[in-house]
CSV table of C-alpha atoms in Angstrom, one decimal:
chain,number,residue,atom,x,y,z
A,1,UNK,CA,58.4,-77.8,69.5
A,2,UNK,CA,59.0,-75.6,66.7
A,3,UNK,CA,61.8,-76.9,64.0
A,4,UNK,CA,65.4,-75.0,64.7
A,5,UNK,CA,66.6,-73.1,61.9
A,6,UNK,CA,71.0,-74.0,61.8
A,7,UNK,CA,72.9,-71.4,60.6
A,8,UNK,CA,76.7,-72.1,59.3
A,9,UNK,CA,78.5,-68.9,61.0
A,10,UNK,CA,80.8,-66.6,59.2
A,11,UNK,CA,84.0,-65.0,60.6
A,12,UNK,CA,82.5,-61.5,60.7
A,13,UNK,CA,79.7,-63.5,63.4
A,14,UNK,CA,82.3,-62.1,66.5
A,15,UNK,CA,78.5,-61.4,68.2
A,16,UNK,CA,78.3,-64.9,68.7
A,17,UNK,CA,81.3,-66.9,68.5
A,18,UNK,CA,85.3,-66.0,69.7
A,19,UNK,CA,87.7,-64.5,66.8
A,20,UNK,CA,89.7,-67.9,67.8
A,21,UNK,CA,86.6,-70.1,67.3
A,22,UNK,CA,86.3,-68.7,64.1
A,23,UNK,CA,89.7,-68.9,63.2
A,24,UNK,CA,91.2,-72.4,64.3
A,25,UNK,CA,89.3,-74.7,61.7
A,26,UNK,CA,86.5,-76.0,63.7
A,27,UNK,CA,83.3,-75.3,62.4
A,28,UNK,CA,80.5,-73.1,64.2
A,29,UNK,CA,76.8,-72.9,63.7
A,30,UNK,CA,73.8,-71.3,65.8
A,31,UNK,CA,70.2,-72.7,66.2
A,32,UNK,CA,67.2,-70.0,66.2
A,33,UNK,CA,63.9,-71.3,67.8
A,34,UNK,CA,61.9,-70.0,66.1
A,35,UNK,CA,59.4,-70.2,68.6
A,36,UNK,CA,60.8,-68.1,71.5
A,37,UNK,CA,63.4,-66.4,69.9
A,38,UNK,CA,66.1,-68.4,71.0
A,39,UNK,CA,69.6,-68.7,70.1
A,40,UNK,CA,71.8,-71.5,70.7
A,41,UNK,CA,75.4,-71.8,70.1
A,42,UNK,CA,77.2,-74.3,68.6
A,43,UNK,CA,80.7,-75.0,68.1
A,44,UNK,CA,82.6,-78.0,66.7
A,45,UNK,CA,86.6,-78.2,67.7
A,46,UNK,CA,87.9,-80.7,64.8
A,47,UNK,CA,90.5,-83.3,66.0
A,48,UNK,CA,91.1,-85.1,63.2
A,49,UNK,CA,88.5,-87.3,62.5
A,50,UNK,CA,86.8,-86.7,65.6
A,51,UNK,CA,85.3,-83.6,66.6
A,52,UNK,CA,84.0,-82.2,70.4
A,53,UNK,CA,81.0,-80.2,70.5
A,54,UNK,CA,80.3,-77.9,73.3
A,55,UNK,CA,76.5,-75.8,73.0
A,56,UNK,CA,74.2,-73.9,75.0
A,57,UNK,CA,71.3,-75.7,73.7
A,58,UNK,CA,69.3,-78.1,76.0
A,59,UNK,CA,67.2,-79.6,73.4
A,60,UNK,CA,68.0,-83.1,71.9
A,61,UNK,CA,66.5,-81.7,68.6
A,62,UNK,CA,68.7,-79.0,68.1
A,63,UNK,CA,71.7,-80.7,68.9
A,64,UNK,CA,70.7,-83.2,66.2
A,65,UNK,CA,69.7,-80.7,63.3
A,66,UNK,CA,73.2,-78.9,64.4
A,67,UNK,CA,75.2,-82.2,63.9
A,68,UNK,CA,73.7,-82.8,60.4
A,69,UNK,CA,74.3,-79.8,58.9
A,70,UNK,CA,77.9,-80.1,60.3
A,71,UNK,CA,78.2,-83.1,58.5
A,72,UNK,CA,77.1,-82.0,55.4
A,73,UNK,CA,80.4,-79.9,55.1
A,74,UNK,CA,82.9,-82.1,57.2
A,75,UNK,CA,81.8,-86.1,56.5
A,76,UNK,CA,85.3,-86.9,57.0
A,77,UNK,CA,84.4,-86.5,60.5
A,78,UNK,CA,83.5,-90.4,62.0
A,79,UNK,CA,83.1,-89.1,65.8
A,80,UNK,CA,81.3,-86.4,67.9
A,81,UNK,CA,81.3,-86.1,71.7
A,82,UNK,CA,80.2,-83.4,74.1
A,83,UNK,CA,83.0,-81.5,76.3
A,84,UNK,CA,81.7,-84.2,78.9
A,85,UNK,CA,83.5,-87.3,76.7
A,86,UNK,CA,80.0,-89.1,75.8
A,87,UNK,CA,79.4,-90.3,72.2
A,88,UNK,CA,77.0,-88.2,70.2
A,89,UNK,CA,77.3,-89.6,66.8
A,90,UNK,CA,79.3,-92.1,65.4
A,91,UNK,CA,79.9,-93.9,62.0
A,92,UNK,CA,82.4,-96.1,60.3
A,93,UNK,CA,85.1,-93.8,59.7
A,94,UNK,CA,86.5,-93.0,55.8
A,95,UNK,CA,88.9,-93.9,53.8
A,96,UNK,CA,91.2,-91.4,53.9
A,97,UNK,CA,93.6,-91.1,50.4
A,98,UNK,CA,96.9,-88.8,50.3
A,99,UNK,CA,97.2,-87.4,46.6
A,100,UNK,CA,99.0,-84.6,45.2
A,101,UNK,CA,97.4,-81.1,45.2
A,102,UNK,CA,98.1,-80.7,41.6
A,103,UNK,CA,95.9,-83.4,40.3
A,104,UNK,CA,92.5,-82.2,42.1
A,105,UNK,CA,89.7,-81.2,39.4
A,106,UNK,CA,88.3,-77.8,40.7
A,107,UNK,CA,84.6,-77.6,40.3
A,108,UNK,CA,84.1,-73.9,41.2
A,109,UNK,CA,86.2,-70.8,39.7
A,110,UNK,CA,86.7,-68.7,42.7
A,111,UNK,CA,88.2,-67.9,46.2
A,112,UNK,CA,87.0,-65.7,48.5
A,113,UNK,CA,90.2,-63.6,49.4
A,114,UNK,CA,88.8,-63.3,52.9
A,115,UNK,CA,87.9,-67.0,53.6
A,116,UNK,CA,91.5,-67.6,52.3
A,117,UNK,CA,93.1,-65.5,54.3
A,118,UNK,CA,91.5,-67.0,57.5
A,119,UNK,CA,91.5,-70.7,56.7
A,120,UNK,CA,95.6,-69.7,56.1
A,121,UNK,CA,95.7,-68.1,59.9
A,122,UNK,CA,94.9,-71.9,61.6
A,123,UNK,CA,96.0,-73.9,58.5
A,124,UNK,CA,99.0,-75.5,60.0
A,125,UNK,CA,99.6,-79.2,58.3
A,126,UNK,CA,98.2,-80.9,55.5
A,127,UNK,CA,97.3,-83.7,58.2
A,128,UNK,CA,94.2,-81.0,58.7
A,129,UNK,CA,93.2,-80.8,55.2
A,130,UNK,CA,90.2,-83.0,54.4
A,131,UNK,CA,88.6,-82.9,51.0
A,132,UNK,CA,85.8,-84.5,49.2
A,133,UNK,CA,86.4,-85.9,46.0
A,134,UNK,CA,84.0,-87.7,43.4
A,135,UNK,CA,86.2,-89.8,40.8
A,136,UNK,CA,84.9,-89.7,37.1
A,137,UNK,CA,86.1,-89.9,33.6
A,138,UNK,CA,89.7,-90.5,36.1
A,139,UNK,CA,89.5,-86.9,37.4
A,140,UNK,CA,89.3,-86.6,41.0
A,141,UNK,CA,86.5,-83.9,41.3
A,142,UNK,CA,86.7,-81.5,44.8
A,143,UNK,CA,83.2,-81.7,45.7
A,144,UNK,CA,83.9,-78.7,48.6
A,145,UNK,CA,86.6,-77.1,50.2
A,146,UNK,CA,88.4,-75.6,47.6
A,147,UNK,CA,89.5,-72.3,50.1
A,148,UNK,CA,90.9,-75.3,52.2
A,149,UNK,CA,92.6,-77.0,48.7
A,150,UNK,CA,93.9,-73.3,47.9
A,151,UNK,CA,95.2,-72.8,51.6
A,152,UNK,CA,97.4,-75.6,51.5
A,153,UNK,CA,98.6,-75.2,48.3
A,154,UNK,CA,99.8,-71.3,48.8
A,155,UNK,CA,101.4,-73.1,52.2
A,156,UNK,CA,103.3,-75.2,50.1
A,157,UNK,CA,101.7,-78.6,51.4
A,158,UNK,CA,102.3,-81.3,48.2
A,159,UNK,CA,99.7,-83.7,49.1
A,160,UNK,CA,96.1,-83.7,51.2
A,161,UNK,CA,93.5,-85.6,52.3
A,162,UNK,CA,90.9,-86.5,50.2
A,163,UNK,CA,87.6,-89.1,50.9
A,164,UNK,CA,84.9,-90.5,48.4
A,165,UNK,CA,81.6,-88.3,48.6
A,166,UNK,CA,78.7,-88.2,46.5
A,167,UNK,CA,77.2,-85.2,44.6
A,168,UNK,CA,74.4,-84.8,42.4
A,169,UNK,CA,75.2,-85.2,38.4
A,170,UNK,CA,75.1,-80.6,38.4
A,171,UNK,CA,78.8,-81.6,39.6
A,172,UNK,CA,79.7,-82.4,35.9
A,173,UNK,CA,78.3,-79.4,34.3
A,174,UNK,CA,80.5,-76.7,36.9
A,175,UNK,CA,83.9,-78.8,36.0
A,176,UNK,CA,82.9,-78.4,32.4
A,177,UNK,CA,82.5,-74.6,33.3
A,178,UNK,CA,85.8,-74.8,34.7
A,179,UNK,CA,87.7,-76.8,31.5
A,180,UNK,CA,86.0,-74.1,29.5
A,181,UNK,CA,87.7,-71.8,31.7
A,182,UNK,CA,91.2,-73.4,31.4
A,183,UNK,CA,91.1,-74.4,35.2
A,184,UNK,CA,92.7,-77.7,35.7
A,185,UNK,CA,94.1,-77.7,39.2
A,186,UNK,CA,93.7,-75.6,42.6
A,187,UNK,CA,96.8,-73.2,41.2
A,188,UNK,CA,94.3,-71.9,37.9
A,189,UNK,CA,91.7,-70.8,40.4
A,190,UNK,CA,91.8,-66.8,40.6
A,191,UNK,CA,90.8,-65.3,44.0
A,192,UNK,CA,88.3,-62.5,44.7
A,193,UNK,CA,87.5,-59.9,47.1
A,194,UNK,CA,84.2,-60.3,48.8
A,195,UNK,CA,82.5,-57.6,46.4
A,196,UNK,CA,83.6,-59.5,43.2
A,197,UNK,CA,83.3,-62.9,44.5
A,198,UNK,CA,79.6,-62.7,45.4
A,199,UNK,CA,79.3,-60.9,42.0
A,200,UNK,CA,80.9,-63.7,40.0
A,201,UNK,CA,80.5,-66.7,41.3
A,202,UNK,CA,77.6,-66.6,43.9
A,203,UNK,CA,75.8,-64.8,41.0
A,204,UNK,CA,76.6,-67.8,38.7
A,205,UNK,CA,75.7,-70.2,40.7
A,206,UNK,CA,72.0,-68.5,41.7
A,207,UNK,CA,71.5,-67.8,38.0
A,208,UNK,CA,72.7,-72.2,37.4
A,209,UNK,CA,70.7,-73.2,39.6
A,210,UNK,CA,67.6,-70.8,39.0
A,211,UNK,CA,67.5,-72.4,35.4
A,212,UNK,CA,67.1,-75.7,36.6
């Protein structure tokens, strides 16, 4: 069996997933077999701290590699099942911690206008905002989901969701980049359109990383 190759989708991937599966806040992937050519769907409805997961895919493997890399962007998550109710991962759930918007350390620069403007389209309740936070130096550090973090605060939500994660120590040297850059909170982040936001900050981080 050859090993699947998961793919987080995109909103312009209307080929292979619904406009509204793109747009309600789940989180979609597809599985390429490499092997035959094969393309398997995959698409996580979030309920909270649950999530349902219906798929085309047959093989056990696939659904597995699919539910990791789901993880790695939503641990908040504690429960998956299939469309039929039976368990397909679960975990201790997290501790979940309600602080104010305002006092979230960024650790990137920029929002993509367009991924703003869709998470905004399903965004509904701060109850649906779930963000990863690393406390140091008594900062709590957004590890991910800062379209989310700006989302809710152009919605006017006060307070999310945030959960201890871990991140490597490169975490430090982006909200350095950020203090440098005067951004504090969520509301100092500028946002982009796709052209300049892959030129500025997917360009920085290639070029970060690449000196590693």
């Amino acid at each position: 069996m050859s090993t699947p190759t998961i793919t987080r989708a995109t909103p312009t991937n209307t080929d292979i997933f619904t406009p509204q599966q793109l747009q309600n806040g789940a989180c979609c992937f597809f599985s390429e077999d490499t092997k035959s050519n094969k393309k398997s769907t995959y698409f996580f409805e979030i309920r909270g701290q649950t999530a349902v997961l219906s798929t085309s895919a047959t093989e056990k493997t696939f659904i597995q590699a699919a539910i990791q890399e789901f993880l790695l962007y939503s641990n908040f998550i504690h429960k998956i099942c299939d469309v039929q109710g039976n368990v397909l991962m679960q975990k201790p759930p997290q501790k979940l911690q309600l602080v104010e918007i305002s006092k979230i350390q960024p650790s990137q620069f920029y929002i993509s206008q367009q991924k703003l403007a869709d998470c905004q389209n399903w965004l509904v309740s701060e109850k649906a905002v779930y963000i990863p936070i690393m406390g140091r130096g008594g900062k709590l550090i957004a590890l991910d989901g800062h379209t989310r973090l700006k989302a809710a605060a152009n919605l006017g939500f006060a307070k999310i969701f945030v959960y201890e994660d871990f991140s490597e120590d490169y975490i430090l040297d982006f909200v350095a980049a950020c203090e440098n850059r005067h951004i504090y909170s969520v509301f100092d982040m500028t946002v982009l359109n796709g052209e300049e936001y892959n030129l500025k900050w997917l360009k920085y981080c290639a070029e970060y990383f690449s000196g590693l």
